Amino acid sequence: MRAGRARPLRAADMKKDVRILLVGEPRVGKTSLIMSLVSEEFPEEVPPRAEEITIPADVTPERVPTHIVDYSEAEQSDEQLHQEISQANVICIVYAVNNKHSIDKVTSRWIPLINERTDKDSRLPLILVGNKSDLVEYSSMETILPIMNQYTEIETCVECSAKNLKNISELFYYAQKAVLHPTGPLYCPEEKEMKPACIKALTRIFKISDQDNDGTLNDAELNFFQRICFNTPLAPQALEDVKNVVRKHISDGVADSGLTLKGFLFLHTLFIQRGRHETTWTVLRRFGYDDDLDLTPEYLFPLLKIPPDCTTELNHHAYLFLQSTFDKHDLDRDCALSPDELKDLFKVFPYIPWGPDVNNTVCTNERGWITYQGFLSQWTLTTYLDVQRCLEYLGYLGYSILTEQESQASAITVTRDKKIDLQKKQTQRNVFRCNVIGMKNCGKSGVLQALLGRNLMRQKKIRDDHKSYYAINTVYVYGQEKYLLLHDISESEFLTEAEIICDVVCLVYDVSNPKSFEYCARIFKQHFMDSRIPCLIVAAKSDLHEVKQDYSISPADFCRKHKMPPPQAFTCNTADAPSKDIFVKLTTMAMYPKDHYRDRLSRDTGNPDRIENLRKIWVFLKTAFHARLRCMCTCNRCTFCICQNFLNSDLLQSVKNKIFTAVLNRLRARVAEWGAMLLADDEGSITHQVHAVSSVEDSIFMESSHGPLFLEARHVTQADLKSSTFWLRASFGATVFAVLGFAMYRALLKQR
């Protein structure tokens, strides 16, 4: 979803339209008020009842369509009146200031009648309208004020004159305002203070706006708050004036030149008491609140389309936001969130979103506190498994407001269809899911916790009710940081469709349990033998005595038969953190599924280990061609630094070593063939060939360890010049030189 510049949320975004109903005793001037508003002059002839009037949105101050409905006791029944009351958003009770009987009917008839037709918790706002003020020289406010104090649903009272057009526009403006900016949810007139729900919402807004988490809003934070809510900054003098008003009324409203939470709440109380409800409502709606002071579904769950076979990940901007959120609450700067720091972070949530199992899902420090890496991993996990919940959590943190984006959907990247990845033989994903399958007690939990760097001793300290079926951490594959998500699948006879969907499968069996491997073999044949999902078999608890498995063939033969990597020995019973080799291998298999080279494997009848080595070489070379090299002097333009970086990189050394190993294996095989062919002719010639090959080996390993990849002249004898071994060496050297040269050319071209 494309993100745009954020804009303040107007009342029009919350209400589609406003419906105003005018009621009152006969001949108080209800119809005259409506006709005077429309025609801007007093009508000479007034009908018994005016037709419903609709005022377009572009005419009203709040840009909301407004419907004005008249009531006539002579033309409408009580049932019709009750129906109109139920449909109205605000009701204007009209009385004549020169008619005491009509004033008495306000409390004796109309307010009780309206309240009977509405719920006690959602009373309609009422406006008292004193018409015909042109006929008297006094005000009716002394009589009306006790009524306003008695009934909290009365928003205000307006005295007007339909004949003189006095306060006609103001009347309907206040009626519209009572709907769009109601006082009821914000303020309690009896206690003269804000209601708890309003205080809670404004407290969350304050904590989100306090970006350095020092307990005050400094000038920069106040200006940012002003700009995102009202689309205009405050002048320095205006900021100082606001602080002076707070200082004048409360002692602890300003601290260290910043506005405290008490001062922030006092300002909004002052706005409400002075009739400027729209200021507070503008702030509340900008931060996602509706008329009941609940966060709206549109704010928490913005539209996000996810096609089938696609996954969801956080993008770079989301990780930057989460990094700043972590830094904001990591007050002691130990790169971990203590329980108190985590509790402070979740104060902007209506509930605590993470349970104790999260500490066994991601990385923690020695004290069990979630680290920075673990914090990002948990958000990555939530985004992958339940993106709607991730959007909700980002909404609580104020992502769209602080980043000035249209919604939290701008933080999400929807990956492309996995079928396209398989066709292109490359993936753009950064999160890979691995389902860990095996019998109960075979060591799956140990595999999950080993991904988090925990050995068997640390795993024994985990409480049963705090265990997690997920584990996620970063894994580096050819210099690229990827997230590996492990999911422990419970033992069952058949897996569900949801338990099959993943990027790679880890089949775990216990080497000390003779019945353990049979389950893995059966699950593989049922669900994965003909699928495109790569599988890896892990021989867990390899520190224990290995027993023969009760299966027709051994695990190694099973892997060879189905063209899988051999079983990987694994144990978490180590002094330090367990080895992460299997996690690198699982992530690599997920990134480069075996389907695109399965045909090549099936056609090759040679040594499986040699085939695997050649595949690794191809992957290394492919990565080398796409390597992103950085200048060591940070200028990113220096050719010398780029070349040195490339020549000294671990990637290049690994490529060279893999190539040397593969070539030497081929040379040894070729020597054996030559020996068989020349045995009958010349035994001395064979010996000469063997010595020549040994010379090649010595030269290659010496050059790989001490210098550039060139064959030195002192190793070339006159006999070499006349033998095919020399030309083999020369061809090999030229080939490697060409490959490395092409890789450097591509890297330099990409830098430019």
PDB file of C-alpha atoms in Angstrom, residues 142-318:
ATOM      1  CA  GLU A 142     -31.642  33.434  34.827  1.00  0.00           C
ATOM      2  CA  THR A 143     -34.535  31.027  34.465  1.00  0.00           C
ATOM      3  CA  ILE A 144     -32.661  28.651  32.139  1.00  0.00           C
ATOM      4  CA  LEU A 145     -29.357  28.324  34.050  1.00  0.00           C
ATOM      5  CA  PRO A 146     -30.837  26.146  36.855  1.00  0.00           C
ATOM      6  CA  ILE A 147     -32.267  23.852  34.192  1.00  0.00           C
ATOM      7  CA  MET A 148     -28.863  23.571  32.484  1.00  0.00           C
ATOM      8  CA  ASN A 149     -27.225  22.682  35.788  1.00  0.00           C
ATOM      9  CA  GLN A 150     -29.856  20.036  36.483  1.00  0.00           C
ATOM     10  CA  TYR A 151     -29.563  18.243  33.124  1.00  0.00           C
ATOM     11  CA  THR A 152     -26.012  17.468  32.011  1.00  0.00           C
ATOM     12  CA  GLU A 153     -27.144  16.521  28.507  1.00  0.00           C
ATOM     13  CA  ILE A 154     -27.899  20.201  27.778  1.00  0.00           C
ATOM     14  CA  GLU A 155     -24.906  21.505  25.833  1.00  0.00           C
ATOM     15  CA  THR A 156     -25.776  25.196  25.734  1.00  0.00           C
ATOM     16  CA  CYS A 157     -28.561  27.754  25.518  1.00  0.00           C
ATOM     17  CA  VAL A 158     -28.971  30.301  22.702  1.00  0.00           C
ATOM     18  CA  GLU A 159     -31.346  33.245  22.673  1.00  0.00           C
ATOM     19  CA  CYS A 160     -32.285  34.297  19.147  1.00  0.00           C
ATOM     20  CA  SER A 161     -34.872  36.036  16.979  1.00  0.00           C
ATOM     21  CA  ALA A 162     -36.221  34.632  13.728  1.00  0.00           C
ATOM     22  CA  LYS A 163     -37.610  38.050  12.852  1.00  0.00           C
ATOM     23  CA  ASN A 164     -34.346  39.978  13.315  1.00  0.00           C
ATOM     24  CA  LEU A 165     -32.159  37.000  12.215  1.00  0.00           C
ATOM     25  CA  LYS A 166     -30.326  37.295  15.542  1.00  0.00           C
ATOM     26  CA  ASN A 167     -28.072  34.274  16.357  1.00  0.00           C
ATOM     27  CA  ILE A 168     -29.791  32.073  13.742  1.00  0.00           C
ATOM     28  CA  SER A 169     -26.533  30.811  12.207  1.00  0.00           C
ATOM     29  CA  GLU A 170     -24.982  30.461  15.667  1.00  0.00           C
ATOM     30  CA  LEU A 171     -27.906  28.312  16.780  1.00  0.00           C
ATOM     31  CA  PHE A 172     -27.346  25.689  14.101  1.00  0.00           C
ATOM     32  CA  TYR A 173     -23.555  25.934  14.447  1.00  0.00           C
ATOM     33  CA  TYR A 174     -23.835  25.055  18.156  1.00  0.00           C
ATOM     34  CA  ALA A 175     -26.209  22.226  17.307  1.00  0.00           C
ATOM     35  CA  GLN A 176     -23.763  20.839  14.779  1.00  0.00           C
ATOM     36  CA  LYS A 177     -20.903  21.328  17.200  1.00  0.00           C
ATOM     37  CA  ALA A 178     -22.776  19.423  19.934  1.00  0.00           C
ATOM     38  CA  VAL A 179     -22.779  16.380  17.646  1.00  0.00           C
ATOM     39  CA  LEU A 180     -19.272  16.633  16.244  1.00  0.00           C
ATOM     40  CA  HIS A 181     -17.627  17.828  19.471  1.00  0.00           C
ATOM     41  CA  PRO A 182     -19.820  16.594  22.331  1.00  0.00           C
ATOM     42  CA  THR A 183     -19.029  17.559  25.899  1.00  0.00           C
ATOM     43  CA  GLY A 184     -20.453  14.410  27.483  1.00  0.00           C
ATOM     44  CA  PRO A 185     -17.582  11.973  26.815  1.00  0.00           C
ATOM     45  CA  LEU A 186     -14.970  14.553  27.862  1.00  0.00           C
ATOM     46  CA  TYR A 187     -16.173  16.439  30.907  1.00  0.00           C
ATOM     47  CA  CYS A 188     -18.272  16.053  34.031  1.00  0.00           C
ATOM     48  CA  PRO A 189     -19.930  19.420  34.847  1.00  0.00           C
ATOM     49  CA  GLU A 190     -20.917  18.392  38.394  1.00  0.00           C
ATOM     50  CA  GLU A 191     -17.345  17.568  39.396  1.00  0.00           C
ATOM     51  CA  LYS A 192     -15.858  20.160  37.033  1.00  0.00           C
ATOM     52  CA  GLU A 193     -13.166  17.828  35.775  1.00  0.00           C
ATOM     53  CA  MET A 194     -12.469  15.556  32.825  1.00  0.00           C
ATOM     54  CA  LYS A 195     -13.847  12.051  32.793  1.00  0.00           C
ATOM     55  CA  PRO A 196     -11.492   9.082  33.366  1.00  0.00           C
ATOM     56  CA  ALA A 197     -11.783   7.833  29.758  1.00  0.00           C
ATOM     57  CA  CYS A 198     -10.731  11.249  28.461  1.00  0.00           C
ATOM     58  CA  ILE A 199      -7.802  11.429  30.902  1.00  0.00           C
ATOM     59  CA  LYS A 200      -6.681   7.950  29.820  1.00  0.00           C
ATOM     60  CA  ALA A 201      -6.795   8.862  26.112  1.00  0.00           C
ATOM     61  CA  LEU A 202      -4.947  12.161  26.609  1.00  0.00           C
ATOM     62  CA  THR A 203      -2.325  10.409  28.772  1.00  0.00           C
ATOM     63  CA  ARG A 204      -1.600   7.975  25.944  1.00  0.00           C
ATOM     64  CA  ILE A 205      -1.340  10.903  23.525  1.00  0.00           C
ATOM     65  CA  PHE A 206       1.111  12.631  25.884  1.00  0.00           C
ATOM     66  CA  LYS A 207       3.330   9.528  26.171  1.00  0.00           C
ATOM     67  CA  ILE A 208       3.411   9.062  22.408  1.00  0.00           C
ATOM     68  CA  SER A 209       4.304  12.719  21.906  1.00  0.00           C
ATOM     69  CA  ASP A 210       7.041  12.562  24.569  1.00  0.00           C
ATOM     70  CA  GLN A 211       9.555  11.145  22.118  1.00  0.00           C
ATOM     71  CA  ASP A 212      12.561  11.242  24.462  1.00  0.00           C
ATOM     72  CA  ASN A 213      10.559   9.753  27.358  1.00  0.00           C
ATOM     73  CA  ASP A 214      11.728  12.359  29.882  1.00  0.00           C
ATOM     74  CA  GLY A 215       8.243  13.058  31.243  1.00  0.00           C
ATOM     75  CA  THR A 216       7.853  16.497  29.643  1.00  0.00           C
ATOM     76  CA  LEU A 217       7.050  17.925  26.226  1.00  0.00           C
ATOM     77  CA  ASN A 218       9.876  20.240  25.200  1.00  0.00           C
ATOM     78  CA  ASP A 219       9.507  22.971  22.595  1.00  0.00           C
ATOM     79  CA  ALA A 220      10.396  20.665  19.688  1.00  0.00           C
ATOM     80  CA  GLU A 221       7.906  18.027  20.836  1.00  0.00           C
ATOM     81  CA  LEU A 222       5.182  20.624  21.405  1.00  0.00           C
ATOM     82  CA  ASN A 223       5.766  22.064  17.946  1.00  0.00           C
ATOM     83  CA  PHE A 224       5.592  18.596  16.380  1.00  0.00           C
ATOM     84  CA  PHE A 225       2.385  17.897  18.299  1.00  0.00           C
ATOM     85  CA  GLN A 226       0.888  21.205  17.164  1.00  0.00           C
ATOM     86  CA  ARG A 227       1.850  20.576  13.543  1.00  0.00           C
ATOM     87  CA  ILE A 228       0.459  17.039  13.251  1.00  0.00           C
ATOM     88  CA  CYS A 229      -2.804  17.967  15.026  1.00  0.00           C
ATOM     89  CA  PHE A 230      -3.491  21.431  13.645  1.00  0.00           C
ATOM     90  CA  ASN A 231      -1.172  21.548  10.647  1.00  0.00           C
ATOM     91  CA  THR A 232       0.590  24.673  11.875  1.00  0.00           C
ATOM     92  CA  PRO A 233       3.510  25.221  14.289  1.00  0.00           C
ATOM     93  CA  LEU A 234       3.480  27.538  17.268  1.00  0.00           C
ATOM     94  CA  ALA A 235       5.641  30.672  17.388  1.00  0.00           C
ATOM     95  CA  PRO A 236       8.223  30.760  20.214  1.00  0.00           C
ATOM     96  CA  GLN A 237       6.284  33.493  22.002  1.00  0.00           C
ATOM     97  CA  ALA A 238       3.047  31.517  21.707  1.00  0.00           C
ATOM     98  CA  LEU A 239       4.769  28.501  23.282  1.00  0.00           C
ATOM     99  CA  GLU A 240       5.966  30.640  26.160  1.00  0.00           C
ATOM    100  CA  ASP A 241       2.486  32.115  26.613  1.00  0.00           C
ATOM    101  CA  VAL A 242       0.991  28.623  26.886  1.00  0.00           C
ATOM    102  CA  LYS A 243       3.534  27.675  29.561  1.00  0.00           C
ATOM    103  CA  ASN A 244       2.862  30.892  31.471  1.00  0.00           C
ATOM    104  CA  VAL A 245      -0.877  30.130  31.574  1.00  0.00           C
ATOM    105  CA  VAL A 246      -0.091  26.684  33.010  1.00  0.00           C
ATOM    106  CA  ARG A 247       2.435  28.085  35.525  1.00  0.00           C
ATOM    107  CA  LYS A 248      -0.162  30.602  36.708  1.00  0.00           C
ATOM    108  CA  HIS A 249      -2.733  27.945  37.615  1.00  0.00           C
ATOM    109  CA  ILE A 250      -0.735  24.867  38.732  1.00  0.00           C
ATOM    110  CA  SER A 251       2.717  24.675  40.260  1.00  0.00           C
ATOM    111  CA  ASP A 252       3.948  21.427  38.690  1.00  0.00           C
ATOM    112  CA  GLY A 253       2.543  21.958  35.198  1.00  0.00           C
ATOM    113  CA  VAL A 254       5.903  23.011  33.751  1.00  0.00           C
ATOM    114  CA  ALA A 255       9.269  21.420  34.567  1.00  0.00           C
ATOM    115  CA  ASP A 256      12.664  22.105  32.984  1.00  0.00           C
ATOM    116  CA  SER A 257      11.005  24.344  30.390  1.00  0.00           C
ATOM    117  CA  GLY A 258       8.799  21.450  29.325  1.00  0.00           C
ATOM    118  CA  LEU A 259       5.064  20.784  29.732  1.00  0.00           C
ATOM    119  CA  THR A 260       4.339  17.949  32.169  1.00  0.00           C
ATOM    120  CA  LEU A 261       1.445  15.521  31.946  1.00  0.00           C
ATOM    121  CA  LYS A 262      -0.432  17.540  34.605  1.00  0.00           C
ATOM    122  CA  GLY A 263       0.050  20.703  32.576  1.00  0.00           C
ATOM    123  CA  PHE A 264      -1.062  18.946  29.400  1.00  0.00           C
ATOM    124  CA  LEU A 265      -4.280  17.713  31.041  1.00  0.00           C
ATOM    125  CA  PHE A 266      -4.917  21.122  32.603  1.00  0.00           C
ATOM    126  CA  LEU A 267      -4.760  22.834  29.201  1.00  0.00           C
ATOM    127  CA  HIS A 268      -7.413  20.528  27.778  1.00  0.00           C
ATOM    128  CA  THR A 269      -9.602  20.991  30.843  1.00  0.00           C
ATOM    129  CA  LEU A 270      -9.320  24.720  30.285  1.00  0.00           C
ATOM    130  CA  PHE A 271     -10.286  24.361  26.607  1.00  0.00           C
ATOM    131  CA  ILE A 272     -13.405  22.381  27.540  1.00  0.00           C
ATOM    132  CA  GLN A 273     -14.441  24.742  30.315  1.00  0.00           C
ATOM    133  CA  ARG A 274     -14.185  27.687  27.926  1.00  0.00           C
ATOM    134  CA  GLY A 275     -16.355  25.953  25.326  1.00  0.00           C
ATOM    135  CA  ARG A 276     -13.538  25.023  22.950  1.00  0.00           C
ATOM    136  CA  HIS A 277     -14.322  21.326  22.841  1.00  0.00           C
ATOM    137  CA  GLU A 278     -13.279  21.168  19.204  1.00  0.00           C
ATOM    138  CA  THR A 279      -9.633  21.658  20.201  1.00  0.00           C
ATOM    139  CA  THR A 280      -9.592  18.567  22.377  1.00  0.00           C
ATOM    140  CA  TRP A 281     -11.654  16.580  19.887  1.00  0.00           C
ATOM    141  CA  THR A 282      -9.275  17.487  17.052  1.00  0.00           C
ATOM    142  CA  VAL A 283      -6.394  16.057  19.081  1.00  0.00           C
ATOM    143  CA  LEU A 284      -8.318  12.930  20.052  1.00  0.00           C
ATOM    144  CA  ARG A 285      -9.449  12.197  16.497  1.00  0.00           C
ATOM    145  CA  ARG A 286      -5.967  12.790  15.098  1.00  0.00           C
ATOM    146  CA  PHE A 287      -4.749  10.025  17.390  1.00  0.00           C
ATOM    147  CA  GLY A 288      -7.502   7.642  16.241  1.00  0.00           C
ATOM    148  CA  TYR A 289     -10.305   8.050  18.823  1.00  0.00           C
ATOM    149  CA  ASP A 290     -14.033   7.984  18.079  1.00  0.00           C
ATOM    150  CA  ASP A 291     -16.921   9.680  19.914  1.00  0.00           C
ATOM    151  CA  ASP A 292     -16.840   7.009  22.644  1.00  0.00           C
ATOM    152  CA  LEU A 293     -13.086   7.557  23.133  1.00  0.00           C
ATOM    153  CA  ASP A 294     -12.244   4.154  21.707  1.00  0.00           C
ATOM    154  CA  LEU A 295      -9.632   3.722  18.987  1.00  0.00           C
ATOM    155  CA  THR A 296     -11.466   3.202  15.700  1.00  0.00           C
ATOM    156  CA  PRO A 297     -11.110  -0.021  13.683  1.00  0.00           C
ATOM    157  CA  GLU A 298     -10.103   2.098  10.674  1.00  0.00           C
ATOM    158  CA  TYR A 299      -7.160   3.432  12.680  1.00  0.00           C
ATOM    159  CA  LEU A 300      -6.046   0.132  14.211  1.00  0.00           C
ATOM    160  CA  PHE A 301      -6.682  -2.109  11.199  1.00  0.00           C
ATOM    161  CA  PRO A 302      -6.041  -0.234   7.946  1.00  0.00           C
ATOM    162  CA  LEU A 303      -6.714  -2.006   4.689  1.00  0.00           C
ATOM    163  CA  LEU A 304      -3.879  -4.310   3.615  1.00  0.00           C
ATOM    164  CA  LYS A 305      -4.292  -6.748   0.730  1.00  0.00           C
ATOM    165  CA  ILE A 306      -2.271  -9.958   0.979  1.00  0.00           C
ATOM    166  CA  PRO A 307      -2.483 -12.278  -2.062  1.00  0.00           C
ATOM    167  CA  PRO A 308      -2.221 -16.062  -1.597  1.00  0.00           C
ATOM    168  CA  ASP A 309       1.284 -17.582  -1.184  1.00  0.00           C
ATOM    169  CA  CYS A 310       2.632 -14.207  -0.062  1.00  0.00           C
ATOM    170  CA  THR A 311       4.056 -13.354   3.341  1.00  0.00           C
ATOM    171  CA  THR A 312       4.266 -10.123   5.330  1.00  0.00           C
ATOM    172  CA  GLU A 313       7.443  -8.524   6.665  1.00  0.00           C
ATOM    173  CA  LEU A 314       8.413  -5.245   8.273  1.00  0.00           C
ATOM    174  CA  ASN A 315      10.186  -2.826   5.981  1.00  0.00           C
ATOM    175  CA  HIS A 316      13.197  -0.634   6.684  1.00  0.00           C
ATOM    176  CA  HIS A 317      11.117   2.312   7.941  1.00  0.00           C
ATOM    177  CA  ALA A 318       9.295   0.083  10.430  1.00  0.00           C
TER     178      ALA A 318
END
